[in-house]
Each structure stands twice: as structure tokens, then as C-alpha cells.
Amino acid sequence: IRRQRQMCIRDRRITAPARWCPGNHDELDAMQQTAGGSALMEPVVDIGAWRVVMLDTLVPGSVFGMLHDEQLGLLERTLQQEPERPHLICLHHHPVSIGSRWMDSIGLHNREALFEVLDRFSCVKALLWGHIHQAFDSERRGVRLLATPSTGVQFAPGSEDFQVDTLAPGYRWLRLYADGTLETAVSRVVGIDFVVDYLSLIHI
């Protein structure tokens, strides 16, 4: 029975391109070694009419994020290359305040440098990030600002200090249309009693 269940899970994998975007829990060297020369670590991928750019905000040994000059240069170059193509920019750390004191202190520390680049290109349609373990949906100068909840423990929105939520694990899905518009929502695991494992939060 267990083997049949494992085979069923394998058969339900999504047949879609996969990319890895480094975050504060990752070891970049190990990621690159595991990727083994595949496309997993390539930061730019064209999907239909859209271009998706994945930025590395990892600061080794730190919880907060930064975009180094190399990453900012990569972003600017790819935007210049395809100014007519709608762009989705992905990164791990949140580049805007989410109204949570403890989380905002460990977000992207040089967010001004990011927006100095983005504000010069009308082809940027959305930013997408993780890190905050909660859903977020806002807008800045016509650019959609989106965060995905965690596939594990959720953090309570608007909390001053560290606080977990009781919501079930989830993810954000997006549909990207050729005219530059998008559709998105959050889906969560259903049919389970989700209990927070506090031991898993020790290194967060």
C-alpha cells in the first residue's frame, strides 16, 4: 500500500520548469553542486509572453537579505534586453514593509536599490517573494506586490514580535497572460488538523 501511494504521489508531480531562488536558510555552494549544471539555478526563464527573473538575496550567516551589485546588474540587463516583455521578479526576502516589526527588520536591507532599477522599467508587472510565511497582496506604482505563504509553519500578520499563525500550509499560484495581466490566489492544505511543530522553528 505504501509503495502504491508513493507511486501515486510521483505521478501527480507538476510537469513544469523548476528554478531555485536562494534564501536565508540555503547554502549557495550546496545548491549549485546539487543542481549539477542543470537549469535549476539559471536566474532568467521565458515562459510564454513573460520573462521571470529570480534574484539571489542570500547573505551567508544572516537572516536578512541584500541584493549585491552583481544581482542588481543582472536585473537591469535583463530588463533592458526585453523591454516589451512583461516581467515577474522573484526573490526570497520581502522588499517592502508588511506591518510586522520583527519581520520587517529581517527583510531586504537595500530595497531602495532594487526600486531604483525597477522604477525605470514599465515592463515590470509583479514582484513575488517568500520569507514572511504569510500571504501579502498590494501594489506600488502599478506593480503588483505578492508574497506566498509557507508550505510549513505560518507567521501571524501584523505581529510586533515573533508569533506563529494557526493557518494550514499553503502556496500562491499565478496565471500570467500574454497582455501583461495576471491572476493569482492562495491555496491551502485542507482535510488535516495542522499542529505547529515548535522544534522546527529553532533556526528561523
Coordinates of N, CA and C in Angstrom, one line a residue:
I1 N 0.8 -1.2 0.0 CA 0.0 0.0 0.0 C 0.9 1.3 0.0
R2 N 1.9 1.2 0.8 CA 2.8 2.4 0.9 C 3.5 2.7 -0.4
R3 N 3.9 1.6 -1.1 CA 4.6 1.7 -2.4 C 3.6 2.3 -3.4
Q4 N 2.4 1.8 -3.4 CA 1.4 2.3 -4.3 C 1.1 3.8 -4.1
R5 N 1.1 4.2 -2.8 CA 0.8 5.6 -2.5 C 2.0 6.5 -3.0
Q6 N 3.2 6.0 -2.8 CA 4.4 6.7 -3.3 C 4.3 6.9 -4.8
M7 N 4.0 5.8 -5.5 CA 3.9 5.9 -7.0 C 2.8 6.9 -7.4
C8 N 1.7 6.9 -6.7 CA 0.6 7.9 -7.0 C 1.1 9.3 -6.8
I9 N 1.9 9.6 -5.7 CA 2.4 10.9 -5.5 C 3.3 11.3 -6.6
R10 N 4.2 10.4 -7.0 CA 5.1 10.7 -8.1 C 4.4 11.0 -9.4
D11 N 3.3 10.3 -9.7 CA 2.5 10.5 -10.9 C 1.9 11.9 -10.9
R12 N 1.7 12.5 -9.7 CA 1.0 13.8 -9.6 C 1.9 15.0 -9.6
R13 N 3.2 14.8 -9.9 CA 4.1 15.9 -10.0 C 3.7 16.8 -11.1
I14 N 4.0 18.1 -10.9 CA 3.7 19.1 -12.0 C 4.8 19.0 -13.0
T15 N 4.4 18.8 -14.3 CA 5.4 18.8 -15.3 C 5.6 20.3 -15.8
A16 N 6.4 21.0 -15.1 CA 6.6 22.4 -15.4 C 8.1 22.7 -15.1
P17 N 8.6 23.8 -15.7 CA 10.0 24.2 -15.4 C 10.2 24.5 -14.0
A18 N 11.3 24.1 -13.4 CA 11.6 24.4 -12.0 C 12.9 25.3 -11.9
R19 N 12.9 26.2 -11.0 CA 14.0 27.0 -10.7 C 14.2 27.2 -9.2
W20 N 15.4 27.4 -8.7 CA 15.7 27.6 -7.3 C 16.2 29.0 -7.1
C21 N 15.6 29.6 -6.1 CA 15.9 31.0 -5.7 C 16.5 31.0 -4.3
P22 N 17.7 31.4 -4.1 CA 18.3 31.2 -2.7 C 17.7 32.1 -1.7
G23 N 17.5 31.6 -0.5 CA 17.1 32.4 0.6 C 18.0 32.2 1.8
N24 N 17.5 32.7 3.0 CA 18.4 32.8 4.1 C 18.7 31.4 4.8
H25 N 18.0 30.4 4.5 CA 18.2 29.1 5.0 C 19.1 28.2 4.1
D26 N 19.5 28.8 2.9 CA 20.1 28.0 1.9 C 21.7 28.1 2.0
E27 N 22.4 27.1 1.5 CA 23.8 27.1 1.3 C 24.0 27.2 -0.2
L28 N 24.5 28.3 -0.7 CA 24.6 28.5 -2.2 C 25.5 27.5 -2.9
D29 N 26.6 27.2 -2.3 CA 27.5 26.2 -2.9 C 26.9 24.8 -3.0
A30 N 26.2 24.5 -1.9 CA 25.5 23.2 -2.0 C 24.4 23.1 -3.0
M31 N 23.7 24.3 -3.1 CA 22.6 24.3 -4.2 C 23.2 24.2 -5.5
Q32 N 24.3 24.9 -5.8 CA 24.9 24.8 -7.1 C 25.5 23.4 -7.4
Q33 N 26.0 22.8 -6.4 CA 26.6 21.5 -6.6 C 25.4 20.5 -6.9
T34 N 24.3 20.6 -6.1 CA 23.2 19.7 -6.3 C 22.6 19.9 -7.7
A35 N 22.5 21.2 -8.1 CA 21.9 21.5 -9.4 C 22.7 20.8 -10.6
G36 N 24.0 20.6 -10.3 CA 24.8 19.8 -11.3 C 24.8 20.3 -12.7
G37 N 24.9 21.6 -12.9 CA 24.9 22.1 -14.3 C 23.6 22.1 -15.0
S38 N 22.5 21.8 -14.3 CA 21.1 21.8 -14.9 C 20.7 23.3 -14.9
A39 N 19.4 23.5 -15.3 CA 18.8 24.8 -15.4 C 18.3 25.3 -14.1
L40 N 18.4 24.5 -13.1 CA 17.7 24.8 -11.8 C 18.2 26.2 -11.2
M41 N 19.4 26.5 -11.5 CA 20.0 27.8 -10.9 C 20.0 28.9 -11.9
E42 N 19.5 28.7 -13.1 CA 19.5 29.8 -14.1 C 18.5 30.9 -13.6
P43 N 18.9 32.1 -13.5 CA 18.1 33.2 -12.9 C 17.0 33.7 -13.9
V44 N 17.1 33.5 -15.1 CA 16.1 34.1 -16.1 C 15.5 32.9 -16.9
V45 N 14.2 33.0 -17.0 CA 13.5 32.0 -17.8 C 12.3 32.7 -18.5
D46 N 12.1 32.4 -19.8 CA 11.0 33.0 -20.5 C 9.9 31.9 -20.6
I47 N 8.7 32.3 -20.1 CA 7.5 31.4 -20.1 C 6.4 32.1 -20.9
G48 N 6.1 31.6 -22.0 CA 5.1 32.3 -22.9 C 5.6 33.7 -23.2
A49 N 4.7 34.7 -23.0 CA 5.0 36.1 -23.2 C 5.8 36.7 -22.1
W50 N 5.9 36.0 -21.0 CA 6.5 36.6 -19.8 C 8.0 36.2 -19.7
R51 N 8.8 37.1 -19.0 CA 10.1 36.8 -18.5 C 10.1 36.8 -17.0
V52 N 10.6 35.7 -16.4 CA 10.7 35.6 -15.0 C 12.2 35.7 -14.6
V53 N 12.4 36.5 -13.6 CA 13.8 36.8 -13.2 C 13.9 36.4 -11.7
M54 N 14.8 35.6 -11.3 CA 15.0 35.1 -9.9 C 16.3 35.7 -9.4
L55 N 16.2 36.5 -8.3 CA 17.3 37.2 -7.7 C 17.8 36.5 -6.5
D56 N 19.1 36.6 -6.2 CA 19.7 36.0 -5.1 C 19.9 37.0 -4.0
T57 N 19.2 36.9 -2.9 CA 19.2 37.9 -1.8 C 20.0 37.3 -0.6
L58 N 20.6 36.2 -0.8 CA 21.3 35.5 0.4 C 22.5 36.2 0.9
V59 N 22.5 36.4 2.2 CA 23.7 36.9 2.9 C 24.1 35.8 3.9
P60 N 25.2 35.1 3.6 CA 25.6 33.9 4.4 C 25.7 34.3 5.8
G61 N 25.1 33.4 6.7 CA 25.1 33.6 8.1 C 24.1 34.6 8.7
S62 N 23.3 35.2 7.8 CA 22.4 36.3 8.2 C 21.0 35.9 7.9
V63 N 20.0 36.4 8.6 CA 18.6 36.2 8.3 C 18.0 37.2 7.3
F64 N 18.5 38.4 7.4 CA 18.1 39.5 6.4 C 18.7 39.2 5.1
G65 N 18.2 40.0 4.1 CA 18.7 39.8 2.7 C 19.3 41.1 2.1
M66 N 20.1 40.9 1.1 CA 20.7 42.0 0.3 C 20.7 41.6 -1.1
L67 N 20.7 42.6 -2.0 CA 20.9 42.5 -3.4 C 22.3 43.1 -3.7
H68 N 23.3 42.3 -4.0 CA 24.6 42.8 -4.3 C 24.6 43.4 -5.7
D69 N 25.7 44.1 -6.0 CA 25.8 44.8 -7.3 C 25.6 43.9 -8.5
E70 N 26.1 42.6 -8.3 CA 26.0 41.7 -9.4 C 24.6 41.4 -9.7
Q71 N 23.8 41.2 -8.7 CA 22.3 40.9 -8.9 C 21.6 42.1 -9.4
L72 N 21.9 43.3 -9.0 CA 21.3 44.5 -9.5 C 21.6 44.7 -10.9
G73 N 22.9 44.4 -11.3 CA 23.3 44.5 -12.7 C 22.6 43.5 -13.6
L74 N 22.4 42.2 -13.1 CA 21.7 41.2 -13.8 C 20.3 41.7 -14.1
L75 N 19.6 42.2 -13.0 CA 18.2 42.7 -13.2 C 18.1 43.7 -14.2
E76 N 19.0 44.7 -14.2 CA 18.9 45.8 -15.1 C 19.2 45.4 -16.6
R77 N 20.2 44.5 -16.7 CA 20.5 44.0 -18.1 C 19.3 43.2 -18.7
T78 N 18.7 42.4 -17.9 CA 17.6 41.5 -18.5 C 16.4 42.4 -18.8
L79 N 16.1 43.4 -18.0 CA 15.0 44.3 -18.3 C 15.3 45.1 -19.6
Q80 N 16.5 45.5 -19.7 CA 16.9 46.3 -21.0 C 16.8 45.4 -22.2
Q81 N 17.1 44.1 -22.1 CA 17.1 43.2 -23.2 C 15.7 43.0 -23.8
E82 N 14.7 42.9 -22.9 CA 13.3 42.6 -23.3 C 12.3 43.6 -22.7
P83 N 12.4 44.9 -23.1 CA 11.6 45.9 -22.5 C 10.1 45.8 -22.9
E84 N 9.8 45.1 -23.9 CA 8.4 44.9 -24.3 C 7.7 43.7 -23.7
R85 N 8.5 42.8 -23.1 CA 8.0 41.6 -22.5 C 7.6 41.9 -21.0
P86 N 6.4 41.5 -20.6 CA 6.1 41.6 -19.1 C 7.0 40.8 -18.3
H87 N 7.5 41.4 -17.1 CA 8.4 40.7 -16.3 C 7.8 40.4 -14.9
L88 N 8.1 39.2 -14.4 CA 7.8 38.9 -13.0 C 9.2 38.7 -12.3
I89 N 9.4 39.5 -11.2 CA 10.6 39.5 -10.5 C 10.4 38.7 -9.2
C90 N 11.3 37.7 -9.0 CA 11.1 36.8 -7.8 C 12.4 36.9 -6.9
L91 N 12.2 37.0 -5.6 CA 13.3 37.0 -4.7 C 12.8 36.4 -3.3
H92 N 13.7 36.0 -2.5 CA 13.3 35.4 -1.2 C 12.8 36.4 -0.2
H93 N 13.6 37.5 0.0 CA 13.3 38.5 1.1 C 12.3 39.5 0.6
H94 N 11.4 40.0 1.5 CA 10.4 41.0 1.2 C 11.1 42.4 1.0
P95 N 10.7 43.1 0.0 CA 11.3 44.4 -0.3 C 10.5 45.6 0.1
V96 N 9.4 45.3 0.8 CA 8.5 46.4 1.3 C 8.1 46.0 2.7
S97 N 7.7 47.0 3.5 CA 7.2 46.8 4.8 C 5.9 46.0 4.8
I98 N 5.7 45.0 5.7 CA 4.5 44.3 5.7 C 3.7 44.6 7.0
G99 N 4.2 45.5 7.8 CA 3.5 45.9 9.0 C 3.7 45.0 10.2
S100 N 4.8 44.3 10.1 CA 5.2 43.4 11.2 C 6.6 43.7 11.7
R101 N 6.8 44.3 12.9 CA 8.0 44.9 13.3 C 9.2 43.9 13.2
W102 N 9.0 42.7 13.7 CA 10.1 41.7 13.8 C 10.5 41.2 12.4
M103 N 9.5 41.0 11.5 CA 9.7 40.6 10.2 C 10.4 41.7 9.3
D104 N 9.9 42.9 9.5 CA 10.4 44.0 8.6 C 11.9 44.2 8.9
S105 N 12.4 43.9 10.1 CA 13.8 44.1 10.5 C 14.7 43.1 9.8
I106 N 14.1 42.0 9.2 CA 14.9 41.0 8.6 C 14.5 40.8 7.1
G107 N 14.0 41.8 6.5 CA 13.7 41.8 5.1 C 14.9 42.2 4.2
L108 N 14.6 42.7 3.1 CA 15.6 43.1 2.2 C 16.2 44.5 2.6
H109 N 17.5 44.5 3.0 CA 18.0 45.7 3.6 C 18.3 46.8 2.6
N110 N 18.5 46.5 1.3 CA 18.8 47.6 0.4 C 17.6 47.7 -0.7
R111 N 16.4 47.8 -0.2 CA 15.3 47.8 -1.0 C 15.2 49.0 -1.9
E112 N 15.8 50.1 -1.5 CA 15.9 51.3 -2.3 C 16.6 51.1 -3.6
A113 N 17.7 50.3 -3.5 CA 18.5 50.0 -4.7 C 17.7 49.2 -5.7
L114 N 16.9 48.3 -5.2 CA 16.0 47.4 -6.1 C 15.0 48.3 -6.8
F115 N 14.3 49.2 -6.1 CA 13.3 50.0 -6.7 C 13.9 51.1 -7.6
E116 N 15.1 51.5 -7.4 CA 15.8 52.5 -8.2 C 15.9 51.9 -9.6
V117 N 16.1 50.6 -9.7 CA 16.2 49.9 -11.0 C 14.8 49.7 -11.6
L118 N 13.9 49.1 -10.8 CA 12.6 48.7 -11.2 C 11.7 49.9 -11.7
D119 N 11.9 51.1 -11.0 CA 11.1 52.2 -11.4 C 11.4 52.8 -12.7
R120 N 12.5 52.4 -13.4 CA 12.8 52.8 -14.7 C 12.3 52.0 -15.8
F121 N 11.5 50.9 -15.5 CA 11.1 50.0 -16.5 C 9.6 49.7 -16.3
S122 N 8.8 50.1 -17.3 CA 7.4 49.8 -17.2 C 7.0 48.4 -17.5
C123 N 8.0 47.6 -17.9 CA 7.7 46.2 -18.2 C 7.6 45.3 -17.0
V124 N 8.0 45.8 -15.8 CA 7.9 45.1 -14.6 C 6.4 45.1 -14.1
K125 N 5.8 43.9 -14.0 CA 4.4 43.8 -13.7 C 4.2 43.3 -12.3
A126 N 5.1 42.6 -11.7 CA 4.9 42.0 -10.4 C 6.2 41.6 -9.8
L127 N 6.2 41.7 -8.4 CA 7.3 41.1 -7.6 C 6.7 40.0 -6.7
L128 N 7.4 39.0 -6.6 CA 6.9 37.8 -5.8 C 8.0 37.4 -4.8
W129 N 7.7 37.1 -3.6 CA 8.7 36.7 -2.6 C 8.1 35.7 -1.6
G130 N 9.0 35.2 -0.8 CA 8.6 34.3 0.3 C 9.0 34.9 1.6
H131 N 9.7 34.1 2.4 CA 10.4 34.6 3.7 C 9.4 34.9 4.8
I132 N 8.3 35.6 4.5 CA 7.4 36.1 5.6 C 6.4 35.1 6.0
H133 N 6.3 33.9 5.4 CA 5.4 32.8 5.8 C 4.0 33.3 6.0
Q134 N 3.5 34.1 5.1 CA 2.1 34.6 5.1 C 1.8 35.2 3.8
A135 N 0.5 35.3 3.5 CA 0.1 35.9 2.2 C 0.2 37.4 2.3
F136 N 0.5 38.0 1.2 CA 0.5 39.5 1.1 C 0.2 39.9 -0.3
D137 N -0.6 40.9 -0.5 CA -1.0 41.4 -1.8 C -1.2 42.9 -1.8
S138 N -0.4 43.6 -2.5 CA -0.5 45.0 -2.5 C 0.0 45.5 -3.9
E139 N 0.1 46.8 -4.0 CA 0.5 47.4 -5.3 C 1.4 48.6 -5.0
R140 N 2.4 48.9 -5.9 CA 3.2 50.0 -5.8 C 3.5 50.5 -7.2
R141 N 3.1 51.7 -7.6 CA 3.3 52.3 -8.9 C 2.9 51.4 -10.0
G142 N 1.8 50.7 -9.9 CA 1.3 49.9 -10.9 C 1.9 48.5 -10.9
V143 N 2.8 48.2 -10.0 CA 3.4 46.9 -9.9 C 2.8 46.1 -8.8
R144 N 2.4 44.9 -9.1 CA 1.7 44.0 -8.0 C 2.8 43.5 -7.1
L145 N 2.6 43.6 -5.8 CA 3.5 43.1 -4.8 C 2.9 41.9 -4.1
L146 N 3.5 40.7 -4.2 CA 2.9 39.5 -3.8 C 3.9 38.7 -3.0
A147 N 3.3 38.1 -1.9 CA 4.1 37.1 -1.1 C 3.3 35.8 -1.0
T148 N 4.0 34.7 -0.9 CA 3.4 33.4 -0.8 C 3.4 33.0 0.6
P149 N 2.4 32.3 1.1 CA 2.5 31.7 2.4 C 3.5 30.5 2.4
S150 N 3.8 30.0 3.5 CA 4.8 28.9 3.6 C 4.1 27.5 3.4
T151 N 4.9 26.6 2.9 CA 4.4 25.2 2.8 C 4.6 24.5 4.1
G152 N 5.0 25.2 5.2 CA 5.1 24.7 6.5 C 4.4 25.6 7.5
V153 N 5.1 26.1 8.5 CA 4.5 27.0 9.5 C 4.2 28.4 9.0
Q154 N 3.1 29.0 9.4 CA 2.7 30.3 9.0 C 3.1 31.3 10.2
F155 N 3.4 32.5 9.8 CA 3.7 33.6 10.8 C 2.4 34.5 10.8
A156 N 2.1 35.0 12.0 CA 0.9 35.8 12.2 C 1.1 37.2 11.6
P157 N 0.2 37.7 10.7 CA 0.4 39.0 10.1 C 0.2 40.1 11.2
G158 N 1.0 41.2 11.0 CA 0.9 42.3 11.9 C 1.5 42.1 13.2
S159 N 2.2 41.1 13.5 CA 2.7 40.8 14.8 C 4.0 41.7 15.1
E160 N 4.0 42.2 16.3 CA 5.2 43.0 16.7 C 6.4 42.1 17.0
D161 N 6.2 41.0 17.6 CA 7.3 40.1 17.9 C 6.9 38.7 17.3
F162 N 7.9 37.8 17.3 CA 7.7 36.5 16.7 C 6.4 35.9 17.2
Q163 N 5.6 35.5 16.2 CA 4.3 34.8 16.5 C 3.9 34.0 15.3
V164 N 3.5 32.7 15.6 CA 3.0 31.8 14.6 C 1.5 31.9 14.4
D165 N 1.1 31.5 13.3 CA -0.4 31.5 13.0 C -0.9 30.1 13.0
T166 N -2.2 29.9 13.0 CA -2.7 28.5 13.0 C -3.2 28.1 11.7
L167 N -3.0 28.9 10.7 CA -3.4 28.6 9.3 C -2.6 27.4 8.8
A168 N -3.3 26.6 7.9 CA -2.6 25.5 7.3 C -1.6 25.9 6.3
P169 N -0.6 25.0 6.0 CA 0.4 25.3 4.9 C -0.3 25.7 3.6
G170 N 0.4 26.5 2.8 CA -0.2 26.9 1.6 C 0.8 27.4 0.6
Y171 N 0.3 27.8 -0.6 CA 1.2 28.3 -1.6 C 0.4 29.3 -2.5
R172 N 1.1 30.2 -3.2 CA 0.4 31.1 -4.1 C 0.6 30.6 -5.5
W173 N -0.5 30.6 -6.3 CA -0.4 30.3 -7.7 C -0.6 31.5 -8.5
L174 N -0.1 31.5 -9.7 CA -0.2 32.7 -10.6 C -0.5 32.2 -12.0
R175 N -1.4 32.9 -12.7 CA -1.6 32.7 -14.2 C -1.2 34.0 -14.9
L176 N -0.2 33.9 -15.8 CA 0.4 35.0 -16.5 C -0.2 35.1 -17.9
Y177 N -0.8 36.2 -18.2 CA -1.5 36.3 -19.5 C -0.6 37.1 -20.5
A178 N -0.8 36.9 -21.7 CA 0.1 37.5 -22.8 C 0.0 39.0 -22.8
D179 N -1.2 39.5 -22.3 CA -1.3 41.0 -22.4 C -0.7 41.7 -21.2
G180 N 0.1 40.9 -20.3 CA 0.8 41.5 -19.2 C 0.0 41.5 -17.9
T181 N -1.3 41.0 -17.9 CA -2.1 40.9 -16.7 C -1.8 39.6 -16.1
L182 N -2.2 39.5 -14.8 CA -2.0 38.2 -14.1 C -3.2 37.9 -13.2
E183 N -3.4 36.7 -12.9 CA -4.4 36.2 -11.9 C -3.7 35.4 -10.9
T184 N -4.0 35.6 -9.6 CA -3.3 34.9 -8.6 C -4.2 34.8 -7.3
A185 N -4.0 33.7 -6.6 CA -4.7 33.5 -5.3 C -3.8 32.5 -4.5
V186 N -4.2 32.3 -3.3 CA -3.6 31.4 -2.3 C -4.4 30.2 -2.1
S187 N -3.8 29.0 -2.2 CA -4.4 27.7 -1.9 C -3.8 27.1 -0.7
R188 N -4.5 26.5 0.2 CA -4.0 25.9 1.4 C -4.4 24.4 1.5
V189 N -3.6 23.7 2.3 CA -3.9 22.3 2.5 C -5.2 22.2 3.3
V190 N -6.1 21.3 2.8 CA -7.3 21.1 3.5 C -7.4 19.6 4.0
G191 N -8.3 19.3 4.9 CA -8.6 18.0 5.4 C -7.6 17.5 6.4
I192 N -6.8 18.4 7.0 CA -5.9 18.0 8.1 C -6.0 18.9 9.3
D193 N -5.6 18.4 10.4 CA -5.6 19.2 11.6 C -4.1 19.6 11.8
F194 N -3.8 20.8 11.4 CA -2.4 21.3 11.4 C -2.0 21.7 12.7
V195 N -0.9 21.1 13.2 CA -0.3 21.4 14.6 C 1.1 21.9 14.4
V196 N 1.4 23.1 14.9 CA 2.7 23.7 14.8 C 3.7 22.9 15.5
D197 N 4.8 22.5 14.8 CA 6.0 21.9 15.4 C 7.0 22.9 15.8
Y198 N 7.0 23.3 17.1 CA 7.8 24.5 17.5 C 9.3 24.1 17.4
L199 N 9.7 22.9 17.5 CA 11.1 22.5 17.4 C 11.6 22.8 16.0
S200 N 10.7 22.9 15.0 CA 11.2 23.2 13.6 C 11.5 24.7 13.5
L201 N 11.1 25.5 14.4 CA 11.3 26.9 14.3 C 12.5 27.5 15.0
I202 N 13.3 26.6 15.5 CA 14.5 27.0 16.3 C 15.5 27.8 15.5
H203 N 15.7 27.5 14.2 CA 16.6 28.2 13.4 C 16.1 29.3 12.5
I204 N 14.8 29.6 12.7 CA 14.2 30.7 11.9 C 14.6 32.0 12.4

